[in-house]
PDB file of C-alpha atoms in Angstrom:
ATOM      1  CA  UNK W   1      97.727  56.561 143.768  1.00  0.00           C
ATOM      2  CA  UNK W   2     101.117  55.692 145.412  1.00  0.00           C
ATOM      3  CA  UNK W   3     103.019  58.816 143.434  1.00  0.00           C
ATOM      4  CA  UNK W   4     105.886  58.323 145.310  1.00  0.00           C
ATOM      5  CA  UNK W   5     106.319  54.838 143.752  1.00  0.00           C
ATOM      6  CA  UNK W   6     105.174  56.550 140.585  1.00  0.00           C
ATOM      7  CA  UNK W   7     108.905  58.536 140.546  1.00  0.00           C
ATOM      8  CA  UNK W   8     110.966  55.857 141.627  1.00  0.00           C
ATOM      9  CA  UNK W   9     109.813  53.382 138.661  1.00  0.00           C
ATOM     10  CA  UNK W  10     110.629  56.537 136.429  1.00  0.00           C
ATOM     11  CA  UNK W  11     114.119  57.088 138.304  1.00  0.00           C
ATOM     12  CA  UNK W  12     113.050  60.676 139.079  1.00  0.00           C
ATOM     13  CA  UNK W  13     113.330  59.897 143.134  1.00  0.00           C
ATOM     14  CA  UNK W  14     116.993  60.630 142.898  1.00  0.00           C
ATOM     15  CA  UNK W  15     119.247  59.412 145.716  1.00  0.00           C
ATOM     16  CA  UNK W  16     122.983  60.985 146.497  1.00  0.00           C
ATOM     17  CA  UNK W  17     124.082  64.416 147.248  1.00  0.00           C
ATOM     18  CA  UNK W  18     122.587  67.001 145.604  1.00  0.00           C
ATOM     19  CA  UNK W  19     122.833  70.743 145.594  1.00  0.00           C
ATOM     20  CA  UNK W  20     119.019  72.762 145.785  1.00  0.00           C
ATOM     21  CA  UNK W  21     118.041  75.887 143.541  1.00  0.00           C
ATOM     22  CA  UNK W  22     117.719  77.283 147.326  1.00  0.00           C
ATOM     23  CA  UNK W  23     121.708  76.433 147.895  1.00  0.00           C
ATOM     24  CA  UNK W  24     120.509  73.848 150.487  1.00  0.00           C
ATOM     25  CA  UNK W  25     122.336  70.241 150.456  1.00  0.00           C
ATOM     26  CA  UNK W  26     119.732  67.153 150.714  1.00  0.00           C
ATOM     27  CA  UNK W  27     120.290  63.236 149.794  1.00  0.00           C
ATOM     28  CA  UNK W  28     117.279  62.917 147.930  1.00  0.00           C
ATOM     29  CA  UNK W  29     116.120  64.583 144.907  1.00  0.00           C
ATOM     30  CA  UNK W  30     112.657  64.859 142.614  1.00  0.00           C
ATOM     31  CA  UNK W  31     113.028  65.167 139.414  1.00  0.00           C
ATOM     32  CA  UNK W  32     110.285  65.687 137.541  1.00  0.00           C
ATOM     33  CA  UNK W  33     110.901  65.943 133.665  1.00  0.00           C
ATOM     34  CA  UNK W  34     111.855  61.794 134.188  1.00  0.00           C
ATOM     35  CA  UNK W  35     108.318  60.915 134.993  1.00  0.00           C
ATOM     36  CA  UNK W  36     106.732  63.641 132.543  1.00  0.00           C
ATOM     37  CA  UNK W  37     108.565  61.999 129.474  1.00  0.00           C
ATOM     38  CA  UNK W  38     106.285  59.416 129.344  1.00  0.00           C
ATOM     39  CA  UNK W  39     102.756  61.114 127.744  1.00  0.00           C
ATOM     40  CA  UNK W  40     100.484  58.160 129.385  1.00  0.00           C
ATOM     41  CA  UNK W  41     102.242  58.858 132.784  1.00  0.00           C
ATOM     42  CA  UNK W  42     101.726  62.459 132.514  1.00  0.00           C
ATOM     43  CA  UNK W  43      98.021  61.994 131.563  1.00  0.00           C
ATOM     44  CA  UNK W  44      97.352  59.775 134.392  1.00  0.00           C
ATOM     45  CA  UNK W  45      99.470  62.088 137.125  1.00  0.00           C
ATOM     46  CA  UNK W  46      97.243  65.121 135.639  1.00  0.00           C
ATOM     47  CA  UNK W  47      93.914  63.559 135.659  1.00  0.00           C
ATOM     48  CA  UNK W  48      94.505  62.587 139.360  1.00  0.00           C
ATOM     49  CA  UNK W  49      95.194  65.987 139.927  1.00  0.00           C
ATOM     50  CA  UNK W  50      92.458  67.709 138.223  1.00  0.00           C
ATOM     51  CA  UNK W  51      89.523  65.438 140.111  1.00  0.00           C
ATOM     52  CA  UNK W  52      91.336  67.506 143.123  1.00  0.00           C
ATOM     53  CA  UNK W  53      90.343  70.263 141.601  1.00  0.00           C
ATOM     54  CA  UNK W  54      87.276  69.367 139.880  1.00  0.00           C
ATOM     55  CA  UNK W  55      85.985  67.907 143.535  1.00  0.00           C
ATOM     56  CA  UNK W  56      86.652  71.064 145.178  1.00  0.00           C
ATOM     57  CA  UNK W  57      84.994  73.558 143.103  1.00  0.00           C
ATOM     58  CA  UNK W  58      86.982  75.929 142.103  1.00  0.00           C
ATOM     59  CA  UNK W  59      86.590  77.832 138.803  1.00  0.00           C
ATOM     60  CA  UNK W  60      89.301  77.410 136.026  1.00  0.00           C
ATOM     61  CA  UNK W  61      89.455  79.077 132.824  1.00  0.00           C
ATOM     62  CA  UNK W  62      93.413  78.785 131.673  1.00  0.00           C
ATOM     63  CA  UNK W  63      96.229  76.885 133.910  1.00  0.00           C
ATOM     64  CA  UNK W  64      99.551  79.025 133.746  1.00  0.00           C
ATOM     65  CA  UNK W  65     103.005  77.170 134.322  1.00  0.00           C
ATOM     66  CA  UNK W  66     106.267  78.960 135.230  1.00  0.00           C
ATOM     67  CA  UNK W  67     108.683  77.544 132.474  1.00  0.00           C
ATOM     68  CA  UNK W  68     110.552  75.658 131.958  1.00  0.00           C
ATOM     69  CA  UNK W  69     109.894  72.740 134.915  1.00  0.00           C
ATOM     70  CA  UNK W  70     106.202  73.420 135.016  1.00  0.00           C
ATOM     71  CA  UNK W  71     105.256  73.271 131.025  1.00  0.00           C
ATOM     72  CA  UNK W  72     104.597  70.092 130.642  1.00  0.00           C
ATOM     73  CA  UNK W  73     102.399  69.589 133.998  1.00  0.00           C
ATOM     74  CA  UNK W  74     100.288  72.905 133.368  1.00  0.00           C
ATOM     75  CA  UNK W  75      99.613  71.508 129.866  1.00  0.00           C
ATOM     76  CA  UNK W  76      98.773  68.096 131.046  1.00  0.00           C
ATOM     77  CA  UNK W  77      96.843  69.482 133.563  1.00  0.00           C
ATOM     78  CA  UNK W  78      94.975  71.929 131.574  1.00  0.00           C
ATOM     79  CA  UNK W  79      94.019  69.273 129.186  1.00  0.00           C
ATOM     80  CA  UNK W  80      92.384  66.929 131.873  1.00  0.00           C
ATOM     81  CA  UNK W  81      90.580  70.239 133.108  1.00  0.00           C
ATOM     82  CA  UNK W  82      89.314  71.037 129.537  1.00  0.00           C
ATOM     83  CA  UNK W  83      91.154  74.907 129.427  1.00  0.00           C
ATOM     84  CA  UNK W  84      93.760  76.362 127.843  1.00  0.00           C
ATOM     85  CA  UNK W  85      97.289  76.247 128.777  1.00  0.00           C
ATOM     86  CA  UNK W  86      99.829  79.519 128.962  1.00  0.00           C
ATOM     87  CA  UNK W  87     103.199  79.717 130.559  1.00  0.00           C
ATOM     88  CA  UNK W  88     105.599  82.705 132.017  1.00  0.00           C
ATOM     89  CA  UNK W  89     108.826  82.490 130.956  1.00  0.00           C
ATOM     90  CA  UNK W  90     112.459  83.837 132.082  1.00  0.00           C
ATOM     91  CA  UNK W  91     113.770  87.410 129.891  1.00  0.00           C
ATOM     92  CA  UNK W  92     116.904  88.797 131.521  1.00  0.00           C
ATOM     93  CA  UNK W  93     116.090  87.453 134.133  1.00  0.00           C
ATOM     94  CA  UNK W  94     112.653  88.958 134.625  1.00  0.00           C
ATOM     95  CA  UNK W  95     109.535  87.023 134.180  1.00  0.00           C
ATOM     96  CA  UNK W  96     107.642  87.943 131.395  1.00  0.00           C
ATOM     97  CA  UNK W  97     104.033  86.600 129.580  1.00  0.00           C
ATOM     98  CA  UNK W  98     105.469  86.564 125.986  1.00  0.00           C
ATOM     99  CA  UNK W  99     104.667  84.791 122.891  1.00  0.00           C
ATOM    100  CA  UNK W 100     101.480  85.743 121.923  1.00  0.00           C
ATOM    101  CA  UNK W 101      99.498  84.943 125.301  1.00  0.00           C
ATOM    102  CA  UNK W 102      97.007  87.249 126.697  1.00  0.00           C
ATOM    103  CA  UNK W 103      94.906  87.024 129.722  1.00  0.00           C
ATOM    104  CA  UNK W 104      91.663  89.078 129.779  1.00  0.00           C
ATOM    105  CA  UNK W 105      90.399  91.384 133.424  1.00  0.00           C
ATOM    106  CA  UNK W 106      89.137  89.031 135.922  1.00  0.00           C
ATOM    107  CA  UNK W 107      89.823  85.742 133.608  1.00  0.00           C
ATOM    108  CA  UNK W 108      90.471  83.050 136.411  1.00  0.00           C
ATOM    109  CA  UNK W 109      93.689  81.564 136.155  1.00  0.00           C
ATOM    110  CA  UNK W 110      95.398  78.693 138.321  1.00  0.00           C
ATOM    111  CA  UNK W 111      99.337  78.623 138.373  1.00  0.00           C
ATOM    112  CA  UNK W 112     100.355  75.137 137.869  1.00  0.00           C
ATOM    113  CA  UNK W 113     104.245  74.016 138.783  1.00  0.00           C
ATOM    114  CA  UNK W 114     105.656  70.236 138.153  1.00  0.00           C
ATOM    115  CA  UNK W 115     107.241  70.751 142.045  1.00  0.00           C
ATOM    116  CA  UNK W 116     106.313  73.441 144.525  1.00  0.00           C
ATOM    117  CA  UNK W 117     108.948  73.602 147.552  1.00  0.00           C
ATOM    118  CA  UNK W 118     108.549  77.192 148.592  1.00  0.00           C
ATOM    119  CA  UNK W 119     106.121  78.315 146.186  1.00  0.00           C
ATOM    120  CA  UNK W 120     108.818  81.179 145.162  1.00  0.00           C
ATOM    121  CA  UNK W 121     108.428  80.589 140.797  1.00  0.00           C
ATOM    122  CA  UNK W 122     104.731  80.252 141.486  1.00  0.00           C
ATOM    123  CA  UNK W 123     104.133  83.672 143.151  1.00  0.00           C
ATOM    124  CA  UNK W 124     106.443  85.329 140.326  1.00  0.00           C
ATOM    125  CA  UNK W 125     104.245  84.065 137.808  1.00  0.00           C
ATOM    126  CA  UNK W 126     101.352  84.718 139.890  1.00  0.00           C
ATOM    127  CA  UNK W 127     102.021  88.207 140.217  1.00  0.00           C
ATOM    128  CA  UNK W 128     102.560  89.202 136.463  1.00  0.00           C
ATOM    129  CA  UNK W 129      99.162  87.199 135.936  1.00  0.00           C
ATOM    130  CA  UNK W 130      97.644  89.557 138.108  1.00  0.00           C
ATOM    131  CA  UNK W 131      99.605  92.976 137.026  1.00  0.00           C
ATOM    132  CA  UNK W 132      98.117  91.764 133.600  1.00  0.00           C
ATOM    133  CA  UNK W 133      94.450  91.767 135.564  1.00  0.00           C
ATOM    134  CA  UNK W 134      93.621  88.295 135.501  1.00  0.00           C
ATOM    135  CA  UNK W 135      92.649  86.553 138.920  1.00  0.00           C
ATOM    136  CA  UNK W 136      94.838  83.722 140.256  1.00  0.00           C
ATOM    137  CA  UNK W 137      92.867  81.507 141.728  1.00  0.00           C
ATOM    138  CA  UNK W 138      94.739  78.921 143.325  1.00  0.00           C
ATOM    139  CA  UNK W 139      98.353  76.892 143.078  1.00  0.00           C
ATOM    140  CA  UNK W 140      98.596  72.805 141.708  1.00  0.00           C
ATOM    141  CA  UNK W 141     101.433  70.793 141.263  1.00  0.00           C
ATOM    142  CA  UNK W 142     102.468  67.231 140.935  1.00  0.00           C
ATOM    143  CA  UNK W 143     104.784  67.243 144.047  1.00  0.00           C
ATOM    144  CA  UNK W 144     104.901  69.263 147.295  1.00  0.00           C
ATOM    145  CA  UNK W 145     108.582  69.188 148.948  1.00  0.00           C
ATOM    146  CA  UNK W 146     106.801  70.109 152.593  1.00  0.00           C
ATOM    147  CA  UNK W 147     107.266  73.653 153.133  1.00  0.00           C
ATOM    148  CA  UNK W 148     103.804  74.878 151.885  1.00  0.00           C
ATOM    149  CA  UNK W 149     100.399  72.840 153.131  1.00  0.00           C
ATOM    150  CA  UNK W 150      97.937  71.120 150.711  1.00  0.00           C
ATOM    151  CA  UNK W 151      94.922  72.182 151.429  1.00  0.00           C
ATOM    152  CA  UNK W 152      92.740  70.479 153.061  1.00  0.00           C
ATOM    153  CA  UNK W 153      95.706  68.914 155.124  1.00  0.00           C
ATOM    154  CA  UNK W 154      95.611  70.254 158.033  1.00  0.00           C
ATOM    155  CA  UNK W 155      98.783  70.834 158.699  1.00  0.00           C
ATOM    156  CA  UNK W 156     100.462  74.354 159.033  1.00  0.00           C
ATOM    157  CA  UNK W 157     102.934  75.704 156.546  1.00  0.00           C
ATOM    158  CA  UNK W 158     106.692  76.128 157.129  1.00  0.00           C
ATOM    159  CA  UNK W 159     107.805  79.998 156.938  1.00  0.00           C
ATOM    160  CA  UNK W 160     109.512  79.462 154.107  1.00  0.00           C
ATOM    161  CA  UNK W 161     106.569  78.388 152.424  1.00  0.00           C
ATOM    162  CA  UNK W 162     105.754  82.331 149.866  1.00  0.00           C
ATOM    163  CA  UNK W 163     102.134  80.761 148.695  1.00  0.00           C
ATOM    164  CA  UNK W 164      98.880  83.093 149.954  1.00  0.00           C
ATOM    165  CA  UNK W 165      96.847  81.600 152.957  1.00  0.00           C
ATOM    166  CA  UNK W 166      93.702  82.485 151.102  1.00  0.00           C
ATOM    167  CA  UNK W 167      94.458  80.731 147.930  1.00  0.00           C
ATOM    168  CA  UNK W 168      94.071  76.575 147.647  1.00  0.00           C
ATOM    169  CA  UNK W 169      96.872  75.037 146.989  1.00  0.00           C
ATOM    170  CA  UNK W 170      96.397  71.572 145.242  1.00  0.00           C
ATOM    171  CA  UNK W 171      99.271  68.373 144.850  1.00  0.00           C
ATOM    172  CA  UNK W 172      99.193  64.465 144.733  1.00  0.00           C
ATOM    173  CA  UNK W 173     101.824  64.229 147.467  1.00  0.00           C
ATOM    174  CA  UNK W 174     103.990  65.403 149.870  1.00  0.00           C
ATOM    175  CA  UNK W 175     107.935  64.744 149.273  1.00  0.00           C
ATOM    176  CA  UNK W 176     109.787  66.084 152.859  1.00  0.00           C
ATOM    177  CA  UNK W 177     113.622  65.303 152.395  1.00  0.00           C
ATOM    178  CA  UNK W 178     116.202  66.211 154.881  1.00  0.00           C
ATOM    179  CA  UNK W 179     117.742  69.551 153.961  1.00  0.00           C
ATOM    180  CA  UNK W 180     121.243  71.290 154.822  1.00  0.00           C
ATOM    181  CA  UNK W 181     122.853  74.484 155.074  1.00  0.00           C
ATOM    182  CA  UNK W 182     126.176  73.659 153.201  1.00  0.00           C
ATOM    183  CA  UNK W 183     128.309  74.341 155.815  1.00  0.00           C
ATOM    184  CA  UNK W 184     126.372  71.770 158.190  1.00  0.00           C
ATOM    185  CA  UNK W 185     125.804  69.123 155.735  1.00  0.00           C
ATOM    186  CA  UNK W 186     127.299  65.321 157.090  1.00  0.00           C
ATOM    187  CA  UNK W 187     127.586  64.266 153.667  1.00  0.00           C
ATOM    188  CA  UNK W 188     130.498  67.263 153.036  1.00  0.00           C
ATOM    189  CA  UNK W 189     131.524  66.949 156.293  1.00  0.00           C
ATOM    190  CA  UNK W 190     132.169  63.164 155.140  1.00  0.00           C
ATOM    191  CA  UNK W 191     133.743  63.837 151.978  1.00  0.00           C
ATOM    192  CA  UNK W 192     131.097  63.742 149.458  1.00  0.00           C
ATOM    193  CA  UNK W 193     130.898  66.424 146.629  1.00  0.00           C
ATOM    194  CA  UNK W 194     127.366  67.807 145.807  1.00  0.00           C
ATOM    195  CA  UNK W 195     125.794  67.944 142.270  1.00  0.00           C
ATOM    196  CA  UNK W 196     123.798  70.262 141.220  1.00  0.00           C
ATOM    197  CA  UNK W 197     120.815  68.819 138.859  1.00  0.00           C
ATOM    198  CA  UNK W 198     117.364  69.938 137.977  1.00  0.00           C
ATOM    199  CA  UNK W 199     116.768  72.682 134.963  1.00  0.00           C
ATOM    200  CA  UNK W 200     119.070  75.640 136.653  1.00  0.00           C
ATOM    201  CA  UNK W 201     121.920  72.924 136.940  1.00  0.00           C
ATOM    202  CA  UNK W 202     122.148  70.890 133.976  1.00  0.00           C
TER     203      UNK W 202
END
């Protein structure tokens, strides 16, 4: 599956001068939600990901998303696995398991995200799964920006990357875009003025 291809027919490989949740500048861009509005994309992205996880053994019982940008992947994906789906959410600022959800001790739980770059959302949600006594199991997501390692890659993860060594971390492909610290970015330097997209941004 060329997945990369995948988000430029959807325009959600976004090219121009963006600003990053992480304050970084870069040219390029994913943006997810454009390829998960169409259902039979979604489906197909999801079942490609779940034979990952299928192949490798790991035990599922419920995916979890981080709202809002992984929702619609962790359902997707929960629905190719044959689980249930949950998501953590954002309440003053804290996240929280609300709306009725509830894990049970030991239930094994995979935190699913539509993009993982540092793994930083993941690990938040990961961590009230587990103050709630649930196991996380491992990490999915459509897209990996680079910093963290699929596993089975081979490669080693960036420091930036926050996801646990011991944990597998599943995704259909890498995504590694040149990145800037604002005040050494060429495109500023050249007169260019950053946007700021994605779900934090607009």
């Amino acid at each position: 599956m060329d997945v990369e291809e995948i988000y430029k027919e959807a325009g959600a490989l976004l090219e121009g001068h963006f600003i990053l949740s992480s304050g970084n500048h870069s040219n390029r861009y994913l943006q997810s939600a454009k390829v998960l509005e169409d259902p039979k994309r979604a489906e197909k992205l999801a079942v490609e990901l779940a034979k990952q996880i299928l192949e490798s053994g790991l035990r599922v019982e419920t995916v979890c998303a981080p709202a809002l940008g992984g929702v619609l992947a962790g359902y997707e994906l929960a629905r190719a696995l044959g689980v249930r789906s949950i998501f953590v959410e954002r309440k003053e600022g804290q996240m929280q398991l609300r709306r009725g959800f509830e894990v049970q001790p030991g239930e094994k739980i995979l935190i699913c995200e539509d993009i993982i770059t540092t793994g930083g959302s993941a690990m938040e949600a990961a961590r009230i799964i587990e103050e709630l006594g649930a196991e996380v199991v491992g990490f999915a997501a459509l897209a990996n920006r680079g910093f963290c390692t699929r596993s089975g890659s081979g490669k080693e993860p960036k420091p930036e990357c926050k996801l646990p060594a011991d944990k597998p971390f599943f995704a259909l492909a890498d995504f590694e875009f040149e990145m800037y610290k604002p005040e050494e970015c060429p495109m500023c330097a050249a007169g260019s003025e950053a946007v700021k997209p994605g779900s934090r941004g607009n």
